[in-house]
PDB file of C-alpha atoms in Angstrom:
ATOM      1  CA  MET A   1      69.457 -54.988 -86.752  1.00  0.00           C
ATOM      2  CA  ILE A   2      72.604 -54.530 -84.612  1.00  0.00           C
ATOM      3  CA  ARG A   3      75.364 -57.084 -84.115  1.00  0.00           C
ATOM      4  CA  ALA A   4      78.615 -56.537 -82.216  1.00  0.00           C
ATOM      5  CA  LYS A   5      81.225 -59.268 -82.586  1.00  0.00           C
ATOM      6  CA  ASP A   6      84.234 -59.102 -80.223  1.00  0.00           C
ATOM      7  CA  LEU A   7      83.966 -55.303 -80.392  1.00  0.00           C
ATOM      8  CA  VAL A   8      86.971 -53.409 -79.029  1.00  0.00           C
ATOM      9  CA  TYR A   9      87.523 -49.659 -79.029  1.00  0.00           C
ATOM     10  CA  GLU A  10      90.689 -47.955 -77.801  1.00  0.00           C
ATOM     11  CA  TYR A  11      91.259 -44.272 -77.160  1.00  0.00           C
ATOM     12  CA  ILE A  12      94.862 -43.567 -78.163  1.00  0.00           C
ATOM     13  CA  ARG A  13      96.735 -40.523 -76.845  1.00  0.00           C
ATOM     14  CA  ARG A  14      99.799 -39.298 -78.706  1.00  0.00           C
ATOM     15  CA  ASP A  15     102.467 -36.705 -78.001  1.00  0.00           C
ATOM     16  CA  LYS A  16     103.480 -33.865 -80.335  1.00  0.00           C
ATOM     17  CA  GLU A  17     105.666 -36.257 -82.321  1.00  0.00           C
ATOM     18  CA  GLU A  18     102.672 -38.602 -82.780  1.00  0.00           C
ATOM     19  CA  ASN A  19     104.208 -41.242 -80.536  1.00  0.00           C
ATOM     20  CA  VAL A  20     101.663 -43.308 -78.596  1.00  0.00           C
ATOM     21  CA  VAL A  21     101.860 -42.381 -74.908  1.00  0.00           C
ATOM     22  CA  ASP A  22      98.664 -43.943 -73.581  1.00  0.00           C
ATOM     23  CA  ILE A  23      95.969 -46.416 -74.665  1.00  0.00           C
ATOM     24  CA  THR A  24      92.630 -46.670 -72.862  1.00  0.00           C
ATOM     25  CA  THR A  25      90.368 -49.590 -73.724  1.00  0.00           C
ATOM     26  CA  ALA A  26      86.823 -48.173 -73.569  1.00  0.00           C
ATOM     27  CA  ILE A  27      85.054 -51.197 -75.106  1.00  0.00           C
ATOM     28  CA  ASN A  28      86.446 -54.652 -74.460  1.00  0.00           C
ATOM     29  CA  LYS A  29      85.226 -57.717 -76.402  1.00  0.00           C
ATOM     30  CA  VAL A  30      81.519 -56.840 -76.444  1.00  0.00           C
ATOM     31  CA  ASN A  31      79.172 -59.276 -78.183  1.00  0.00           C
ATOM     32  CA  ILE A  32      75.511 -58.477 -78.678  1.00  0.00           C
ATOM     33  CA  ASP A  33      72.680 -59.219 -81.119  1.00  0.00           C
ATOM     34  CA  VAL A  34      69.701 -56.868 -81.282  1.00  0.00           C
ATOM     35  CA  GLU A  35      66.606 -57.820 -83.258  1.00  0.00           C
ATOM     36  CA  THR A  36      64.487 -55.362 -85.232  1.00  0.00           C
ATOM     37  CA  GLY A  37      62.050 -53.528 -82.947  1.00  0.00           C
ATOM     38  CA  GLN A  38      63.758 -54.483 -79.682  1.00  0.00           C
ATOM     39  CA  PHE A  39      64.163 -51.986 -76.836  1.00  0.00           C
ATOM     40  CA  ILE A  40      67.659 -52.385 -75.391  1.00  0.00           C
ATOM     41  CA  ALA A  41      68.867 -50.451 -72.352  1.00  0.00           C
ATOM     42  CA  ILE A  42      72.441 -49.874 -71.260  1.00  0.00           C
ATOM     43  CA  LEU A  43      73.335 -48.999 -67.694  1.00  0.00           C
ATOM     44  CA  GLY A  44      76.688 -48.380 -66.045  1.00  0.00           C
ATOM     45  CA  HIS A  45      78.670 -45.801 -64.114  1.00  0.00           C
ATOM     46  CA  ASN A  46      80.494 -42.906 -65.783  1.00  0.00           C
ATOM     47  CA  GLY A  47      83.393 -44.193 -67.851  1.00  0.00           C
ATOM     48  CA  SER A  48      81.965 -47.695 -68.257  1.00  0.00           C
ATOM     49  CA  GLY A  49      81.811 -47.368 -72.068  1.00  0.00           C
ATOM     50  CA  LYS A  50      78.088 -46.672 -72.592  1.00  0.00           C
ATOM     51  CA  SER A  51      78.401 -43.617 -74.832  1.00  0.00           C
ATOM     52  CA  THR A  52      81.392 -45.052 -76.673  1.00  0.00           C
ATOM     53  CA  PHE A  53      79.338 -48.109 -77.573  1.00  0.00           C
ATOM     54  CA  ALA A  54      76.363 -45.986 -78.658  1.00  0.00           C
ATOM     55  CA  LYS A  55      78.556 -43.932 -81.009  1.00  0.00           C
ATOM     56  CA  HIS A  56      79.445 -47.127 -82.857  1.00  0.00           C
ATOM     57  CA  ILE A  57      75.809 -47.675 -83.843  1.00  0.00           C
ATOM     58  CA  ASN A  58      75.810 -44.738 -86.256  1.00  0.00           C
ATOM     59  CA  ALA A  59      79.529 -44.998 -87.044  1.00  0.00           C
ATOM     60  CA  ILE A  60      80.641 -41.843 -85.259  1.00  0.00           C
ATOM     61  CA  LEU A  61      83.266 -44.278 -83.997  1.00  0.00           C
ATOM     62  CA  THR A  62      84.458 -47.448 -85.739  1.00  0.00           C
ATOM     63  CA  PRO A  63      86.016 -50.503 -84.064  1.00  0.00           C
ATOM     64  CA  SER A  64      89.667 -50.775 -83.125  1.00  0.00           C
ATOM     65  CA  GLU A  65      89.154 -54.539 -83.274  1.00  0.00           C
ATOM     66  CA  GLY A  66      86.218 -56.795 -84.018  1.00  0.00           C
ATOM     67  CA  SER A  67      83.171 -55.624 -85.953  1.00  0.00           C
ATOM     68  CA  LEU A  68      79.833 -53.908 -85.623  1.00  0.00           C
ATOM     69  CA  TRP A  69      77.001 -54.482 -88.090  1.00  0.00           C
ATOM     70  CA  VAL A  70      73.965 -52.214 -88.514  1.00  0.00           C
ATOM     71  CA  ASP A  71      71.078 -53.533 -90.628  1.00  0.00           C
ATOM     72  CA  GLY A  72      73.467 -55.916 -92.379  1.00  0.00           C
ATOM     73  CA  LYS A  73      76.121 -53.265 -93.031  1.00  0.00           C
ATOM     74  CA  ASN A  74      79.618 -53.428 -91.535  1.00  0.00           C
ATOM     75  CA  THR A  75      80.692 -50.083 -90.016  1.00  0.00           C
ATOM     76  CA  ASN A  76      84.267 -50.897 -91.045  1.00  0.00           C
ATOM     77  CA  ASP A  77      83.135 -50.540 -94.680  1.00  0.00           C
ATOM     78  CA  ILE A  78      83.782 -46.877 -95.521  1.00  0.00           C
ATOM     79  CA  GLU A  79      81.450 -47.027 -98.528  1.00  0.00           C
ATOM     80  CA  LYS A  80      78.511 -47.924 -96.238  1.00  0.00           C
ATOM     81  CA  LEU A  81      78.980 -45.167 -93.639  1.00  0.00           C
ATOM     82  CA  TRP A  82      76.441 -42.751 -95.158  1.00  0.00           C
ATOM     83  CA  GLU A  83      73.777 -45.473 -95.299  1.00  0.00           C
ATOM     84  CA  ILE A  84      74.492 -46.485 -91.706  1.00  0.00           C
ATOM     85  CA  ARG A  85      74.243 -42.902 -90.474  1.00  0.00           C
ATOM     86  CA  GLN A  86      70.907 -42.546 -92.245  1.00  0.00           C
ATOM     87  CA  SER A  87      69.674 -45.612 -90.349  1.00  0.00           C
ATOM     88  CA  ALA A  88      70.334 -44.359 -86.807  1.00  0.00           C
ATOM     89  CA  GLY A  89      68.921 -41.223 -85.220  1.00  0.00           C
ATOM     90  CA  MET A  90      70.815 -40.140 -82.105  1.00  0.00           C
ATOM     91  CA  VAL A  91      69.931 -37.866 -79.203  1.00  0.00           C
ATOM     92  CA  PHE A  92      72.969 -36.743 -77.236  1.00  0.00           C
ATOM     93  CA  GLN A  93      73.040 -35.829 -73.563  1.00  0.00           C
ATOM     94  CA  ASN A  94      73.788 -32.161 -74.306  1.00  0.00           C
ATOM     95  CA  PRO A  95      71.173 -30.763 -76.729  1.00  0.00           C
ATOM     96  CA  ASP A  96      73.095 -27.521 -77.353  1.00  0.00           C
ATOM     97  CA  ASN A  97      75.566 -29.493 -79.466  1.00  0.00           C
ATOM     98  CA  GLN A  98      72.863 -30.380 -81.992  1.00  0.00           C
ATOM     99  CA  PHE A  99      70.952 -27.198 -82.830  1.00  0.00           C
ATOM    100  CA  VAL A 100      71.421 -25.987 -86.402  1.00  0.00           C
ATOM    101  CA  ALA A 101      68.489 -23.600 -87.045  1.00  0.00           C
ATOM    102  CA  ASN A 102      67.032 -20.389 -85.612  1.00  0.00           C
ATOM    103  CA  LEU A 103      63.498 -21.735 -85.159  1.00  0.00           C
ATOM    104  CA  VAL A 104      62.371 -24.924 -83.428  1.00  0.00           C
ATOM    105  CA  GLU A 105      60.303 -26.122 -86.397  1.00  0.00           C
ATOM    106  CA  GLU A 106      63.207 -25.609 -88.809  1.00  0.00           C
ATOM    107  CA  ASP A 107      65.561 -27.470 -86.495  1.00  0.00           C
ATOM    108  CA  VAL A 108      63.223 -30.471 -86.218  1.00  0.00           C
ATOM    109  CA  GLY A 109      62.729 -30.480 -89.993  1.00  0.00           C
ATOM    110  CA  PHE A 110      66.453 -30.315 -90.762  1.00  0.00           C
ATOM    111  CA  GLY A 111      67.016 -34.087 -90.617  1.00  0.00           C
ATOM    112  CA  PRO A 112      64.140 -35.125 -92.914  1.00  0.00           C
ATOM    113  CA  GLU A 113      65.094 -32.354 -95.355  1.00  0.00           C
ATOM    114  CA  ASN A 114      68.631 -33.731 -95.624  1.00  0.00           C
ATOM    115  CA  LEU A 115      67.193 -37.205 -96.188  1.00  0.00           C
ATOM    116  CA  GLY A 116      65.277 -35.922 -99.212  1.00  0.00           C
ATOM    117  CA  VAL A 117      61.784 -36.031 -97.696  1.00  0.00           C
ATOM    118  CA  LYS A 118      59.218 -33.953 -99.607  1.00  0.00           C
ATOM    119  CA  PRO A 119      58.343 -30.566 -97.991  1.00  0.00           C
ATOM    120  CA  ALA A 120      54.696 -31.409 -97.256  1.00  0.00           C
ATOM    121  CA  GLU A 121      55.708 -34.578 -95.426  1.00  0.00           C
ATOM    122  CA  ILE A 122      58.474 -32.746 -93.560  1.00  0.00           C
ATOM    123  CA  TRP A 123      55.942 -30.365 -92.003  1.00  0.00           C
ATOM    124  CA  ASP A 124      53.655 -33.276 -91.115  1.00  0.00           C
ATOM    125  CA  ARG A 125      56.579 -34.959 -89.355  1.00  0.00           C
ATOM    126  CA  VAL A 126      57.522 -31.728 -87.561  1.00  0.00           C
ATOM    127  CA  GLU A 127      54.013 -31.329 -86.171  1.00  0.00           C
ATOM    128  CA  GLU A 128      53.764 -35.005 -85.232  1.00  0.00           C
ATOM    129  CA  SER A 129      57.152 -35.035 -83.484  1.00  0.00           C
ATOM    130  CA  LEU A 130      56.670 -31.775 -81.587  1.00  0.00           C
ATOM    131  CA  SER A 131      53.238 -32.952 -80.429  1.00  0.00           C
ATOM    132  CA  ALA A 132      54.788 -36.193 -79.152  1.00  0.00           C
ATOM    133  CA  VAL A 133      57.083 -34.244 -76.801  1.00  0.00           C
ATOM    134  CA  GLU A 134      54.443 -31.583 -75.995  1.00  0.00           C
ATOM    135  CA  MET A 135      56.389 -28.761 -77.655  1.00  0.00           C
ATOM    136  CA  LEU A 136      54.119 -27.868 -80.585  1.00  0.00           C
ATOM    137  CA  ASN A 137      53.366 -24.422 -79.123  1.00  0.00           C
ATOM    138  CA  PHE A 138      57.083 -23.626 -79.223  1.00  0.00           C
ATOM    139  CA  ARG A 139      57.571 -24.270 -82.947  1.00  0.00           C
ATOM    140  CA  LYS A 140      58.196 -20.582 -83.746  1.00  0.00           C
ATOM    141  CA  LYS A 141      60.600 -20.062 -80.826  1.00  0.00           C
ATOM    142  CA  SER A 142      64.380 -19.994 -80.966  1.00  0.00           C
ATOM    143  CA  PRO A 143      65.804 -23.250 -79.546  1.00  0.00           C
ATOM    144  CA  ASN A 144      68.580 -21.271 -77.872  1.00  0.00           C
ATOM    145  CA  ARG A 145      66.042 -19.433 -75.700  1.00  0.00           C
ATOM    146  CA  LEU A 146      64.469 -22.560 -74.234  1.00  0.00           C
ATOM    147  CA  SER A 147      65.155 -24.168 -70.873  1.00  0.00           C
ATOM    148  CA  GLY A 148      67.416 -27.213 -70.597  1.00  0.00           C
ATOM    149  CA  GLY A 149      64.497 -29.630 -70.404  1.00  0.00           C
ATOM    150  CA  GLN A 150      62.720 -27.981 -73.330  1.00  0.00           C
ATOM    151  CA  LYS A 151      65.876 -28.162 -75.437  1.00  0.00           C
ATOM    152  CA  GLN A 152      66.134 -31.861 -74.721  1.00  0.00           C
ATOM    153  CA  ARG A 153      62.549 -32.392 -75.826  1.00  0.00           C
ATOM    154  CA  ILE A 154      63.345 -30.649 -79.124  1.00  0.00           C
ATOM    155  CA  SER A 155      66.361 -32.927 -79.599  1.00  0.00           C
ATOM    156  CA  ILE A 156      64.128 -35.960 -79.101  1.00  0.00           C
ATOM    157  CA  ALA A 157      61.538 -34.550 -81.527  1.00  0.00           C
ATOM    158  CA  ARG A 158      64.276 -34.085 -84.109  1.00  0.00           C
ATOM    159  CA  ALA A 159      65.228 -37.750 -83.830  1.00  0.00           C
ATOM    160  CA  PHE A 160      61.568 -38.825 -84.071  1.00  0.00           C
ATOM    161  CA  ALA A 161      61.098 -36.738 -87.240  1.00  0.00           C
ATOM    162  CA  LYS A 162      63.792 -38.620 -89.155  1.00  0.00           C
ATOM    163  CA  HIS A 163      61.790 -41.888 -88.919  1.00  0.00           C
ATOM    164  CA  THR A 164      64.996 -43.902 -88.738  1.00  0.00           C
ATOM    165  CA  PRO A 165      64.812 -47.666 -88.090  1.00  0.00           C
ATOM    166  CA  ILE A 166      67.160 -47.216 -85.104  1.00  0.00           C
ATOM    167  CA  LEU A 167      66.835 -44.622 -82.347  1.00  0.00           C
ATOM    168  CA  ILE A 168      69.711 -44.045 -79.915  1.00  0.00           C
ATOM    169  CA  MET A 169      69.153 -41.969 -76.770  1.00  0.00           C
ATOM    170  CA  ASP A 170      72.321 -41.225 -74.833  1.00  0.00           C
ATOM    171  CA  ASP A 171      71.047 -40.323 -71.359  1.00  0.00           C
ATOM    172  CA  SER A 172      68.723 -37.888 -73.096  1.00  0.00           C
ATOM    173  CA  THR A 173      65.892 -37.915 -70.529  1.00  0.00           C
ATOM    174  CA  SER A 174      68.053 -37.043 -67.513  1.00  0.00           C
ATOM    175  CA  ALA A 175      67.159 -33.332 -67.762  1.00  0.00           C
ATOM    176  CA  LEU A 176      63.424 -34.046 -67.873  1.00  0.00           C
ATOM    177  CA  ASP A 177      60.976 -34.290 -64.991  1.00  0.00           C
ATOM    178  CA  MET A 178      59.463 -37.679 -64.261  1.00  0.00           C
ATOM    179  CA  GLU A 179      56.080 -36.852 -65.830  1.00  0.00           C
ATOM    180  CA  THR A 180      57.659 -35.736 -69.121  1.00  0.00           C
ATOM    181  CA  GLU A 181      59.940 -38.757 -69.104  1.00  0.00           C
ATOM    182  CA  HIS A 182      56.891 -40.993 -68.698  1.00  0.00           C
ATOM    183  CA  GLU A 183      55.129 -39.343 -71.661  1.00  0.00           C
ATOM    184  CA  ILE A 184      58.196 -39.780 -73.867  1.00  0.00           C
ATOM    185  CA  GLN A 185      58.417 -43.420 -72.816  1.00  0.00           C
ATOM    186  CA  LYS A 186      54.841 -43.901 -74.003  1.00  0.00           C
ATOM    187  CA  THR A 187      55.808 -42.356 -77.337  1.00  0.00           C
ATOM    188  CA  LEU A 188      58.805 -44.695 -77.614  1.00  0.00           C
ATOM    189  CA  ASN A 189      56.605 -47.694 -76.856  1.00  0.00           C
ATOM    190  CA  ALA A 190      54.344 -46.617 -79.726  1.00  0.00           C
ATOM    191  CA  LEU A 191      57.208 -47.119 -82.210  1.00  0.00           C
ATOM    192  CA  PRO A 192      56.999 -50.921 -82.618  1.00  0.00           C
ATOM    193  CA  ASN A 193      59.160 -51.158 -85.737  1.00  0.00           C
ATOM    194  CA  THR A 194      61.913 -48.935 -84.365  1.00  0.00           C
ATOM    195  CA  THR A 195      64.910 -50.525 -82.683  1.00  0.00           C
ATOM    196  CA  LYS A 196      65.635 -48.477 -79.556  1.00  0.00           C
ATOM    197  CA  LEU A 197      68.946 -48.272 -77.715  1.00  0.00           C
ATOM    198  CA  ILE A 198      68.609 -46.236 -74.528  1.00  0.00           C
ATOM    199  CA  ILE A 199      71.440 -45.220 -72.205  1.00  0.00           C
ATOM    200  CA  ALA A 200      70.186 -44.096 -68.823  1.00  0.00           C
ATOM    201  CA  HIS A 201      71.012 -43.621 -65.161  1.00  0.00           C
ATOM    202  CA  ARG A 202      67.438 -43.847 -63.843  1.00  0.00           C
ATOM    203  CA  ILE A 203      65.963 -47.341 -63.809  1.00  0.00           C
ATOM    204  CA  SER A 204      62.532 -45.778 -64.445  1.00  0.00           C
ATOM    205  CA  ALA A 205      63.690 -44.873 -67.961  1.00  0.00           C
ATOM    206  CA  VAL A 206      64.520 -48.462 -68.889  1.00  0.00           C
ATOM    207  CA  ARG A 207      62.291 -50.696 -66.776  1.00  0.00           C
ATOM    208  CA  HIS A 208      60.205 -51.649 -69.833  1.00  0.00           C
ATOM    209  CA  ALA A 209      63.233 -52.631 -71.908  1.00  0.00           C
ATOM    210  CA  ASP A 210      63.358 -56.051 -73.556  1.00  0.00           C
ATOM    211  CA  GLU A 211      66.910 -56.449 -72.297  1.00  0.00           C
ATOM    212  CA  ILE A 212      69.132 -54.464 -69.936  1.00  0.00           C
ATOM    213  CA  LEU A 213      72.910 -54.584 -70.305  1.00  0.00           C
ATOM    214  CA  VAL A 214      75.210 -53.407 -67.538  1.00  0.00           C
ATOM    215  CA  LEU A 215      78.624 -52.253 -68.743  1.00  0.00           C
ATOM    216  CA  GLU A 216      81.639 -52.195 -66.462  1.00  0.00           C
ATOM    217  CA  ASN A 217      85.121 -51.226 -67.650  1.00  0.00           C
ATOM    218  CA  GLY A 218      83.989 -51.616 -71.237  1.00  0.00           C
ATOM    219  CA  SER A 219      82.653 -55.171 -70.844  1.00  0.00           C
ATOM    220  CA  ILE A 220      79.157 -56.555 -70.320  1.00  0.00           C
ATOM    221  CA  ALA A 221      79.050 -57.378 -66.615  1.00  0.00           C
ATOM    222  CA  GLU A 222      75.465 -58.665 -66.602  1.00  0.00           C
TER     223      GLU A 222
END
């Protein structure tokens, strides 16, 4: 489902004349194969390259060198980018960056609507996803009036509702209490055909992973 081959990503800083003044290698020769349905966890300190790697999975970023394949599609192929982005649902660390609607239920239904899902099924998915994160009673609320933890639950529900074959969670349970995190983990475990890539700081969030990768200075340390 996911294959990285000698993946390199460089952040390039330029001056006003567009001359290169600094190059930072965020991902350095990463190789990984992830099978369909696997639960892969990525750990590492701030700046180790975790989020940069995750953003390659749905082609927010594309390789500086090497290649990354998602469900048989090369992210370097511009014509395949829309298909790749439809394949991977992503939950960012800051939920405020993702809200697009005035009501919780509309926000959760936004993804399936853009994927062409029929209205009746959209509302079924909204109810199912909000129930999974224990936020069904908040469906008529404004997402901007929720607490930080509640906002993060809505972001996770939105990703669930898209029913994508890949789910990426970029440290998205850090704002949740341990009990809520445990309930969401149970929901994740109930998605056997979904390939899950979880970035986390707490080992409790990834202890049931099939494989744990530790990144250090952009490389897989262990």
